[in-house]
Coordinates of N, CA and C in Angstrom, one line a residue:
Chain L
X1 N 1.4 -4.5 -7.3 CA 2.8 -4.8 -7.3 C 3.2 -6.0 -6.3
X2 N 4.4 -6.3 -6.3 CA 4.9 -7.4 -5.5 C 4.8 -7.1 -4.0
X3 N 5.1 -5.9 -3.7 CA 5.1 -5.5 -2.3 C 4.8 -4.0 -2.1
X4 N 4.9 -3.5 -0.9 CA 4.6 -2.1 -0.6 C 5.9 -1.3 -1.1
X5 N 5.7 -0.3 -1.8 CA 6.8 0.5 -2.2 C 6.7 1.9 -1.7
X6 N 7.8 2.6 -1.4 CA 7.8 3.9 -0.8 C 8.8 4.8 -1.6
X7 N 8.5 6.0 -1.7 CA 9.5 6.9 -2.3 C 9.4 8.3 -1.7
X8 N 10.5 9.1 -1.7 CA 11.8 8.6 -2.0 C 12.3 7.7 -0.9
X9 N 13.4 7.0 -1.1 CA 14.0 6.1 -0.1 C 14.7 7.0 1.0
X10 N 15.3 8.1 0.5 CA 15.9 9.0 1.4 C 15.6 10.4 1.0
X11 N 15.4 11.3 2.1 CA 15.1 12.7 1.8 C 15.8 13.5 2.8
X12 N 16.6 14.5 2.3 CA 17.3 15.5 3.2 C 16.6 16.8 2.9
X13 N 16.2 17.5 3.9 CA 15.6 18.8 3.7 C 16.0 19.8 4.8
X14 N 15.8 21.0 4.5 CA 16.1 22.0 5.5 C 14.9 22.3 6.4
X15 N 15.2 22.7 7.6 CA 14.2 23.1 8.5 C 13.3 24.1 7.9
X16 N 12.0 23.9 8.1 CA 11.0 24.9 7.6 C 10.4 24.5 6.2
X17 N 11.1 23.6 5.5 CA 10.5 23.2 4.2 C 9.4 22.1 4.3
X18 N 8.6 22.0 3.3 CA 7.6 21.0 3.3 C 8.1 19.8 2.5
X19 N 7.7 18.6 3.0 CA 8.1 17.3 2.3 C 6.8 16.5 2.0
X20 N 6.9 15.7 1.0 CA 5.9 14.7 0.7 C 6.5 13.4 0.5
X21 N 5.9 12.4 1.2 CA 6.3 11.0 1.2 C 5.2 10.2 0.6
X22 N 5.6 9.3 -0.3 CA 4.6 8.5 -1.0 C 4.7 7.0 -0.7
X23 N 3.5 6.4 -0.7 CA 3.4 5.0 -0.4 C 2.5 4.4 -1.5
X24 N 3.0 3.3 -2.1 CA 2.1 2.5 -3.0 C 1.9 1.1 -2.3
X25 N 0.7 0.9 -1.9 CA 0.4 -0.4 -1.2 C 0.3 -1.6 -2.1
X26 N 0.2 -2.7 -1.6 CA 0.0 -3.9 -2.4 C -1.4 -3.8 -3.1
X27 N -1.4 -4.1 -4.3 CA -2.7 -4.0 -5.1 C -3.8 -4.8 -4.4
X28 N -4.9 -4.2 -4.3 CA -6.1 -4.9 -3.7 C -6.2 -4.7 -2.2
X29 N -5.2 -4.2 -1.5 CA -5.3 -4.0 -0.1 C -6.0 -2.7 0.2
X30 N -7.1 -2.8 1.0 CA -7.9 -1.6 1.3 C -7.4 -0.9 2.5
X31 N -6.6 -1.5 3.4 CA -6.1 -0.9 4.6 C -4.7 -0.4 4.4
X32 N -4.4 0.8 4.8 CA -3.1 1.3 4.7 C -2.8 2.1 6.0
X33 N -1.5 1.9 6.4 CA -1.1 2.5 7.7 C 0.2 3.3 7.5
X34 N 0.4 4.3 8.3 CA 1.7 5.0 8.3 C 2.2 4.9 9.8
X35 N 3.5 4.6 9.9 CA 4.2 4.5 11.2 C 5.4 5.4 11.0
X36 N 6.0 5.7 12.2 CA 7.2 6.5 12.2 C 8.2 5.7 13.1
X37 N 9.4 5.6 12.7 CA 10.4 4.9 13.4 C 11.6 5.9 13.7
X38 N 11.7 6.2 15.0 CA 12.7 7.2 15.3 C 13.5 6.7 16.5
X39 N 14.7 7.2 16.7 CA 15.6 6.9 17.8 C 14.9 7.3 19.1
X40 N 14.8 6.4 20.0 CA 14.3 6.8 21.3 C 12.8 6.7 21.4
X41 N 12.1 6.6 20.3 CA 10.7 6.5 20.3 C 10.2 5.2 19.7
X42 N 11.0 4.4 19.1 CA 10.6 3.2 18.5 C 9.7 3.4 17.4
X43 N 8.8 2.5 17.2 CA 7.8 2.6 16.1 C 6.5 3.1 16.6
X44 N 6.0 4.2 16.0 CA 4.8 4.8 16.4 C 3.8 4.9 15.3
X45 N 2.5 4.5 15.6 CA 1.4 4.6 14.7 C 1.1 6.1 14.4
X46 N 0.9 6.4 13.1 CA 0.5 7.8 12.8 C -0.9 7.8 12.3
X47 N -1.3 7.0 11.3 CA -2.6 7.2 10.7 C -3.0 5.9 10.0
X48 N -4.3 5.7 9.9 CA -4.9 4.5 9.3 C -5.9 4.9 8.2
X49 N -5.8 4.3 7.0 CA -6.8 4.5 6.0 C -7.5 3.2 5.7
X50 N -8.8 3.4 5.5 CA -9.6 2.3 5.0 C -10.2 2.8 3.7
X51 N -9.8 2.3 2.6 CA -10.1 3.0 1.3 C -9.5 4.4 1.3
X52 N -10.3 5.4 1.0 CA -9.8 6.7 1.0 C -10.1 7.5 2.2
X53 N -10.7 6.8 3.2 CA -11.1 7.5 4.4 C -10.0 7.2 5.5
X54 N -9.9 8.1 6.4 CA -8.9 8.0 7.5 C -9.7 8.0 8.9
X55 N -10.2 6.8 9.3 CA -11.0 6.8 10.5 C -10.2 7.0 11.8
X56 N -8.8 6.9 11.7 CA -8.0 7.1 12.9 C -6.8 7.9 12.5
X57 N -6.7 9.2 12.9 CA -5.6 10.0 12.7 C -4.9 10.3 14.0
X58 N -5.2 9.5 15.0 CA -4.8 9.9 16.4 C -3.3 9.9 16.6
X59 N -2.5 9.3 15.7 CA -1.1 9.3 15.9 C -0.3 10.4 15.3
X60 N -1.0 11.2 14.5 CA -0.3 12.4 13.9 C 0.2 13.3 14.9
X61 N 1.5 13.6 15.0 CA 2.0 14.4 16.1 C 1.6 15.8 16.2
X62 N 1.3 16.4 15.1 CA 0.9 17.8 15.1 C 0.1 18.2 13.8
X63 N -0.4 19.4 13.8 CA -1.2 19.8 12.6 C -0.3 20.1 11.4
X64 N 1.0 19.9 11.6 CA 1.9 20.1 10.4 C 1.9 18.8 9.6
X65 N 1.4 17.7 10.2 CA 1.3 16.4 9.5 C -0.1 16.2 8.9
X66 N -0.1 15.8 7.7 CA -1.4 15.4 7.1 C -1.1 14.3 6.1
X67 N -2.2 13.6 5.8 CA -2.1 12.5 4.8 C -3.3 12.3 4.0
X68 N -3.2 11.8 2.8 CA -4.4 11.5 2.0 C -4.1 10.3 1.2
X69 N -5.2 9.7 0.8 CA -5.1 8.5 0.0 C -6.2 8.7 -1.2
X70 N -5.8 8.4 -2.4 CA -6.6 8.6 -3.5 C -6.8 7.3 -4.3
X71 N -8.0 7.1 -4.8 CA -8.3 5.9 -5.6 C -8.1 4.6 -4.8
X72 N -8.2 4.7 -3.5 CA -8.0 3.5 -2.7 C -6.7 2.9 -2.8
X73 N -5.7 3.7 -3.3 CA -4.4 3.1 -3.6 C -3.3 4.0 -2.9
X74 N -2.7 4.8 -3.8 CA -1.5 5.6 -3.3 C -1.9 6.5 -2.2
X75 N -0.9 6.6 -1.3 CA -1.1 7.6 -0.1 C 0.1 8.5 -0.1
X76 N -0.2 9.7 0.3 CA 0.9 10.7 0.5 C 0.8 11.2 1.9
X77 N 2.0 11.2 2.6 CA 2.1 11.8 3.9 C 2.9 13.2 3.7
X78 N 2.3 14.2 4.1 CA 2.9 15.6 4.0 C 3.3 16.1 5.3
X79 N 4.5 16.6 5.4 CA 4.9 17.3 6.6 C 5.2 18.7 6.2
X80 N 4.5 19.7 6.8 CA 4.8 21.1 6.5 C 5.7 21.7 7.5
X81 N 6.5 22.6 7.1 CA 7.4 23.4 8.0 C 8.2 22.4 8.8
X82 N 8.9 21.6 8.2 CA 9.6 20.5 8.9 C 10.5 21.0 10.0
X83 N 10.6 20.2 11.1 CA 11.5 20.5 12.2 C 12.5 19.4 12.4
X84 N 13.5 19.6 13.1 CA 14.6 18.6 13.2 C 14.0 17.4 13.9
X85 N 13.1 17.5 14.8 CA 12.5 16.4 15.5 C 11.7 15.5 14.6
X86 N 11.4 16.0 13.4 CA 10.7 15.1 12.4 C 11.6 14.1 11.7
X87 N 12.9 14.2 11.9 CA 13.9 13.3 11.4 C 13.6 11.9 11.9
X88 N 13.3 11.0 11.0 CA 12.9 9.6 11.3 C 12.8 8.8 10.0
X89 N 12.5 7.5 10.2 CA 12.1 6.7 9.1 C 10.6 6.5 9.1
X90 N 10.0 6.9 8.0 CA 8.6 6.8 7.9 C 8.2 5.6 7.1
X91 N 7.4 4.7 7.8 CA 7.1 3.4 7.2 C 5.6 3.4 6.8
X92 N 5.4 2.7 5.7 CA 4.0 2.5 5.3 C 3.7 1.0 5.3
X93 N 2.5 0.6 5.6 CA 2.1 -0.8 5.6 C 0.7 -0.9 5.0
X94 N 0.5 -2.0 4.4 CA -0.9 -2.3 4.0 C -1.3 -3.7 4.4
X95 N -2.6 -3.9 4.5 CA -3.2 -5.2 4.7 C -4.5 -5.3 3.9
X96 N -4.9 -6.5 3.8 CA -6.0 -6.8 2.9 C -7.3 -6.0 3.2
X97 N -7.7 -6.1 4.4 CA -9.0 -5.4 4.7 C -9.0 -4.6 6.1
X98 N -7.8 -4.7 6.7 CA -7.7 -4.0 8.0 C -8.3 -4.8 9.2
X99 N -8.6 -6.0 9.0 CA -9.2 -6.8 10.1 C -8.2 -7.2 11.1
X100 N -8.7 -7.5 12.2 CA -7.9 -8.0 13.4 C -7.2 -9.3 13.0
X101 N -5.9 -9.3 13.3 CA -5.1 -10.5 13.0 C -4.5 -10.5 11.6
X102 N -4.9 -9.6 10.8 CA -4.3 -9.6 9.4 C -2.9 -9.2 9.5
X103 N -2.1 -9.8 8.6 CA -0.7 -9.4 8.5 C -0.6 -8.0 7.8
X104 N 0.2 -7.2 8.4 CA 0.5 -5.9 7.8 C 1.8 -6.1 7.1
X105 N 1.9 -5.7 5.8 CA 3.1 -5.8 5.0 C 3.7 -4.4 4.9
X106 N 4.9 -4.3 5.3 CA 5.6 -3.0 5.4 C 6.5 -2.7 4.1
X107 N 6.5 -1.5 3.8 CA 7.5 -1.0 2.8 C 8.8 -0.8 3.4
X108 N 9.8 -0.4 2.6 CA 11.2 -0.3 3.0 C 11.4 1.0 3.8
X109 N 10.5 2.0 3.7 CA 10.6 3.2 4.5 C 11.2 4.3 3.7
X110 N 10.9 5.5 4.2 CA 11.6 6.7 3.7 C 12.3 7.3 4.9
X111 N 13.6 7.5 4.7 CA 14.5 8.0 5.7 C 14.5 9.5 5.5
X112 N 14.0 10.3 6.5 CA 13.9 11.7 6.4 C 14.9 12.3 7.4
X113 N 15.7 13.2 6.9 CA 16.7 14.0 7.7 C 16.4 15.5 7.5
X114 N 16.1 16.1 8.6 CA 15.8 17.6 8.6 C 17.0 18.3 9.2
X115 N 17.7 19.1 8.4 CA 18.9 19.8 8.8 C 18.6 21.1 9.5
Chain P
X1 N -4.9 1.8 27.7 CA -4.1 1.8 26.5 C -3.1 0.6 26.6
X2 N -2.8 0.2 25.4 CA -1.8 -1.0 25.4 C -0.4 -0.5 25.3
X3 N 0.5 -1.3 25.9 CA 1.9 -1.0 25.7 C 2.7 -2.3 25.7
X4 N 3.9 -2.2 25.1 CA 4.8 -3.3 24.9 C 6.2 -3.0 25.5
X5 N 6.7 -3.9 26.2 CA 8.1 -3.6 26.8 C 9.0 -4.7 26.3
X6 N 10.1 -4.3 25.7 CA 11.2 -5.1 25.3 C 12.4 -4.6 26.1
X7 N 12.7 -5.3 27.2 CA 13.7 -4.9 28.1 C 15.1 -4.9 27.6
X8 N 15.4 -5.8 26.7 CA 16.7 -5.9 26.1 C 16.8 -5.2 24.8
X9 N 17.7 -4.1 24.8 CA 17.9 -3.4 23.6 C 18.8 -4.1 22.6
X10 N 19.7 -4.9 23.2 CA 20.6 -5.7 22.4 C 20.9 -7.0 23.1
X11 N 21.0 -8.1 22.2 CA 21.3 -9.4 22.8 C 22.4 -10.0 21.9
X12 N 23.7 -10.0 22.4 CA 24.7 -10.7 21.7 C 24.7 -12.2 22.0
X13 N 25.0 -13.0 21.0 CA 25.0 -14.4 21.2 C 25.9 -15.1 20.1
X14 N 26.5 -16.2 20.5 CA 27.3 -16.9 19.5 C 26.4 -17.8 18.6
X15 N 26.9 -18.0 17.5 CA 26.2 -18.9 16.5 C 26.0 -20.3 17.2
X16 N 24.9 -20.9 16.9 CA 24.4 -22.2 17.4 C 24.0 -22.2 18.8
X17 N 24.1 -21.1 19.5 CA 23.6 -21.0 20.9 C 22.1 -20.7 20.9
X18 N 21.4 -21.0 22.0 CA 20.0 -20.7 22.1 C 19.8 -19.2 22.4
X19 N 18.6 -18.7 22.1 CA 18.4 -17.3 22.4 C 16.9 -17.1 22.8
X20 N 16.7 -16.1 23.7 CA 15.3 -15.7 24.1 C 15.3 -14.2 24.1
X21 N 14.3 -13.7 23.3 CA 14.1 -12.2 23.3 C 12.8 -12.0 24.1
X22 N 12.9 -11.1 25.1 CA 11.7 -11.0 26.0 C 10.8 -9.9 25.5
X23 N 9.5 -10.2 25.7 CA 8.4 -9.2 25.4 C 7.3 -9.3 26.4
X24 N 7.0 -8.2 27.0 CA 5.9 -8.1 27.9 C 4.9 -7.1 27.5
X25 N 3.6 -7.3 27.7 CA 2.7 -6.3 27.2 C 1.7 -6.0 28.4
X26 N 1.0 -4.9 28.2 CA 0.0 -4.5 29.2 C -1.2 -4.2 28.4
X27 N -2.3 -4.8 28.8 CA -3.6 -4.5 28.2 C -4.7 -5.0 29.1
X28 N -5.8 -4.3 29.1 CA -6.9 -4.7 29.9 C -7.9 -5.5 29.2
X29 N -7.7 -5.7 27.9 CA -8.6 -6.5 27.1 C -7.8 -7.6 26.3
X30 N -8.5 -8.4 25.6 CA -7.8 -9.5 24.9 C -6.9 -8.8 23.8
X31 N -5.8 -9.4 23.6 CA -4.8 -8.9 22.6 C -4.4 -9.9 21.6
X32 N -3.9 -9.4 20.5 CA -3.3 -10.2 19.5 C -1.8 -9.8 19.5
X33 N -0.9 -10.8 19.3 CA 0.5 -10.5 19.5 C 1.3 -10.9 18.3
X34 N 2.3 -10.1 18.0 CA 3.1 -10.3 16.8 C 4.6 -10.1 17.1
X35 N 5.4 -10.8 16.3 CA 6.8 -10.5 16.3 C 7.2 -10.2 14.8
X36 N 7.8 -9.0 14.6 CA 8.3 -8.6 13.3 C 9.8 -8.6 13.4
X37 N 10.4 -8.8 12.2 CA 11.9 -8.8 12.1 C 12.3 -7.8 11.1
X38 N 13.4 -7.1 11.4 CA 13.9 -6.1 10.4 C 15.4 -6.4 10.2
X39 N 15.6 -7.1 9.0 CA 17.0 -7.3 8.6 C 17.7 -6.1 8.2
X40 N 19.0 -6.0 8.3 CA 19.7 -4.8 7.9 C 19.3 -4.3 6.5
X41 N 19.0 -3.0 6.5 CA 18.6 -2.3 5.2 C 17.4 -2.9 4.5
X42 N 16.5 -3.6 5.3 CA 15.3 -4.1 4.8 C 14.1 -3.6 5.6
X43 N 12.9 -3.8 5.1 CA 11.7 -3.4 5.8 C 11.3 -4.5 6.8
X44 N 10.3 -4.2 7.6 CA 9.8 -5.1 8.6 C 9.0 -6.2 8.0
X45 N 9.3 -7.4 8.5 CA 8.6 -8.6 8.0 C 8.0 -9.3 9.2
X46 N 6.8 -9.9 9.0 CA 6.1 -10.6 10.0 C 6.9 -11.9 10.2
X47 N 7.2 -12.2 11.5 CA 7.9 -13.5 11.8 C 6.9 -14.5 12.3
X48 N 6.0 -14.2 13.2 CA 5.0 -15.0 13.7 C 3.9 -14.2 14.4
X49 N 2.8 -14.8 14.7 CA 1.7 -14.1 15.4 C 0.9 -15.1 16.2
X50 N 0.3 -14.5 17.3 CA -0.7 -15.3 18.1 C -2.0 -14.5 18.0
X51 N -3.0 -15.3 17.6 CA -4.4 -14.7 17.6 C -5.3 -15.4 18.6
X52 N -5.3 -16.7 18.6 CA -6.1 -17.5 19.5 C -5.6 -19.0 19.4
X53 N -6.2 -19.8 20.2 CA -5.9 -21.2 20.1 C -4.6 -21.6 20.8
X54 N -3.8 -22.5 20.2 CA -2.5 -22.9 20.8 C -1.7 -21.7 21.2
X55 N -1.2 -21.8 22.4 CA -0.4 -20.6 22.9 C 1.1 -20.6 22.3
X56 N 1.5 -21.7 21.7 CA 2.8 -21.8 21.2 C 2.7 -21.7 19.6
X57 N 3.3 -20.6 19.1 CA 3.3 -20.4 17.7 C 4.7 -20.5 17.1
X58 N 4.8 -20.9 15.9 CA 6.2 -21.1 15.3 C 6.3 -20.5 14.0
X59 N 7.5 -20.1 13.6 CA 7.8 -19.5 12.3 C 8.5 -20.6 11.5
X60 N 8.6 -20.3 10.2 CA 9.2 -21.3 9.3 C 10.7 -21.4 9.5
X61 N 11.3 -20.4 10.1 CA 12.8 -20.5 10.2 C 13.3 -20.8 11.6
X62 N 12.4 -21.5 12.4 CA 12.9 -22.1 13.6 C 12.6 -21.3 14.9
X63 N 12.1 -20.1 14.7 CA 11.7 -19.3 15.9 C 10.3 -19.8 16.4
X64 N 10.1 -19.6 17.7 CA 8.8 -19.9 18.3 C 8.6 -18.9 19.4
X65 N 7.3 -18.7 19.7 CA 6.9 -17.8 20.8 C 5.8 -18.4 21.5
X66 N 5.7 -18.1 22.8 CA 4.6 -18.7 23.6 C 3.9 -17.6 24.3
X67 N 2.6 -17.5 24.1 CA 1.7 -16.6 24.8 C 1.4 -17.0 26.2
X68 N 1.8 -16.2 27.1 CA 1.5 -16.5 28.5 C 0.6 -15.4 29.1
X69 N -0.6 -15.7 29.3 CA -1.6 -14.7 29.7 C -1.3 -14.2 31.1
X70 N -1.0 -15.2 32.0 CA -0.8 -14.8 33.4 C 0.4 -14.0 33.6
X71 N 1.4 -14.2 32.8 CA 2.7 -13.4 32.8 C 2.6 -12.2 31.9
X72 N 1.6 -12.1 31.1 CA 1.5 -11.1 30.1 C 2.8 -11.0 29.2
X73 N 3.2 -12.2 28.8 CA 4.4 -12.2 28.0 C 4.2 -13.0 26.7
X74 N 5.2 -12.7 25.8 CA 5.2 -13.3 24.5 C 6.6 -13.4 24.0
X75 N 7.4 -14.1 24.8 CA 8.9 -14.2 24.5 C 9.2 -15.0 23.3
X76 N 10.2 -14.6 22.6 CA 10.6 -15.2 21.3 C 11.8 -16.1 21.6
X77 N 11.8 -17.3 21.1 CA 13.0 -18.2 21.4 C 13.4 -18.9 20.1
X78 N 14.7 -19.3 20.1 CA 15.2 -20.1 19.0 C 16.3 -21.0 19.7
X79 N 16.2 -22.3 19.5 CA 17.2 -23.2 20.1 C 18.6 -23.1 19.6
X80 N 18.8 -22.7 18.4 CA 20.1 -22.6 17.8 C 20.1 -21.5 16.7
X81 N 20.8 -20.4 17.0 CA 20.8 -19.3 16.0 C 21.9 -19.4 15.0
X82 N 21.6 -18.7 13.8 CA 22.5 -18.6 12.7 C 23.0 -17.2 12.6
X83 N 24.1 -17.0 11.9 CA 24.6 -15.6 11.6 C 23.5 -14.8 10.9
X84 N 22.8 -15.5 10.1 CA 21.7 -14.8 9.3 C 20.6 -14.3 10.1
X85 N 20.5 -14.7 11.4 CA 19.4 -14.2 12.3 C 19.7 -12.9 12.8
X86 N 20.9 -12.4 12.6 CA 21.2 -11.0 13.0 C 20.3 -10.0 12.4
X87 N 19.6 -9.3 13.3 CA 18.5 -8.4 12.9 C 17.9 -7.7 14.1
X88 N 17.0 -6.8 13.8 CA 16.2 -6.2 14.9 C 14.9 -6.9 15.0
X89 N 14.4 -7.2 16.2 CA 13.2 -7.9 16.4 C 12.2 -7.0 17.2
X90 N 11.0 -6.8 16.7 CA 10.0 -6.0 17.3 C 8.8 -6.8 17.7
X91 N 8.4 -6.7 19.0 CA 7.2 -7.3 19.5 C 6.1 -6.2 19.3
X92 N 4.9 -6.7 19.0 CA 3.8 -5.7 18.8 C 2.5 -6.3 19.3
X93 N 1.6 -5.5 19.7 CA 0.3 -5.9 20.2 C -0.8 -5.1 19.5
X94 N -1.9 -5.7 19.3 CA -3.0 -5.0 18.8 C -4.3 -5.5 19.5
X95 N -5.3 -4.6 19.5 CA -6.6 -5.0 20.0 C -7.6 -4.7 19.0
X96 N -8.8 -5.3 19.2 CA -9.9 -5.1 18.3 C -10.5 -3.7 18.5
X97 N -10.0 -2.7 17.8 CA -10.6 -1.4 17.9 C -11.4 -1.1 16.7
X98 N -11.7 -2.1 15.9 CA -12.4 -1.9 14.6 C -11.4 -2.0 13.5
X99 N -10.2 -1.8 13.8 CA -9.1 -2.0 12.8 C -7.9 -2.4 13.6
X100 N -6.9 -2.8 12.9 CA -5.7 -3.3 13.6 C -4.6 -2.3 13.7
X101 N -4.6 -1.6 14.8 CA -3.5 -0.7 15.0 C -2.4 -1.4 15.9
X102 N -1.2 -1.4 15.4 CA -0.1 -2.1 16.1 C 0.6 -1.1 17.0
X103 N 0.8 -1.6 18.2 CA 1.6 -0.9 19.2 C 2.9 -1.7 19.3
X104 N 4.0 -1.1 19.0 CA 5.3 -1.8 19.0 C 6.1 -1.5 20.3
X105 N 7.0 -2.5 20.6 CA 8.0 -2.3 21.5 C 9.2 -1.6 20.9
X106 N 10.2 -1.3 21.7 CA 11.3 -0.5 21.1 C 12.3 -1.3 20.4
X107 N 12.1 -2.6 20.3 CA 13.0 -3.5 19.5 C 14.2 -4.0 20.3
X108 N 14.6 -5.2 19.9 CA 15.8 -5.9 20.4 C 16.7 -6.2 19.3
X109 N 17.9 -5.7 19.3 CA 18.9 -6.1 18.3 C 19.6 -7.3 18.6
X110 N 19.4 -8.4 17.8 CA 20.1 -9.7 18.0 C 21.4 -9.7 17.2
X111 N 22.5 -9.8 17.9 CA 23.8 -9.9 17.2 C 24.4 -11.3 17.3
X112 N 24.5 -12.0 16.2 CA 25.0 -13.3 16.2 C 26.4 -13.3 15.7
X113 N 27.3 -13.8 16.5 CA 28.7 -13.8 16.0 C 29.2 -15.3 15.9
X114 N 30.3 -15.5 15.1 CA 30.8 -16.8 14.9 C 31.5 -17.4 16.1

């Protein structure tokens, strides 16, 4: 595609529910990243994929958070038993090969609100 | 660990005035530096980056930033701003960890008024 796309653009859920956030990276990009943008915390790295593998999951805030990537393309970030502090904008980015200095291209984000 | 400080959360400026958005980083190893811009209701876009070589890097829309190793700074400047430059600007740093993980500052909101 022309750019990174994410769905849904907005998600409102009740505390305790599970949510799935989807990211479609730029075609041909092997590297995929998830970040979280929240008030007071700025932009935080969550997880990095190279192909279907996740060599770095160090930013996932708790075991309620998980992510997978299939076919070296689409990625899904799942948050189980959502809490109010999970409310944030979740951003996905992709780059060609994950190398140093490469530009990361960001999607428009999914705005998650946990009531 | 690396960190990025953007001291100014908001910078108001009049159109056609110069502006400087400050960014300082801390790292014990060589870094790569980036400025990203987020226009209202849009995603993050790369504005410019420093990898190596000339310490002064420029964007296509008139912004420039200078890498200053001794000051550990990468301030963003524009000599004359436009209303359309109103956006949030994020400074980010990465190191060679085998992949490029970006560490972002908290952002500076640039507000340009007529």
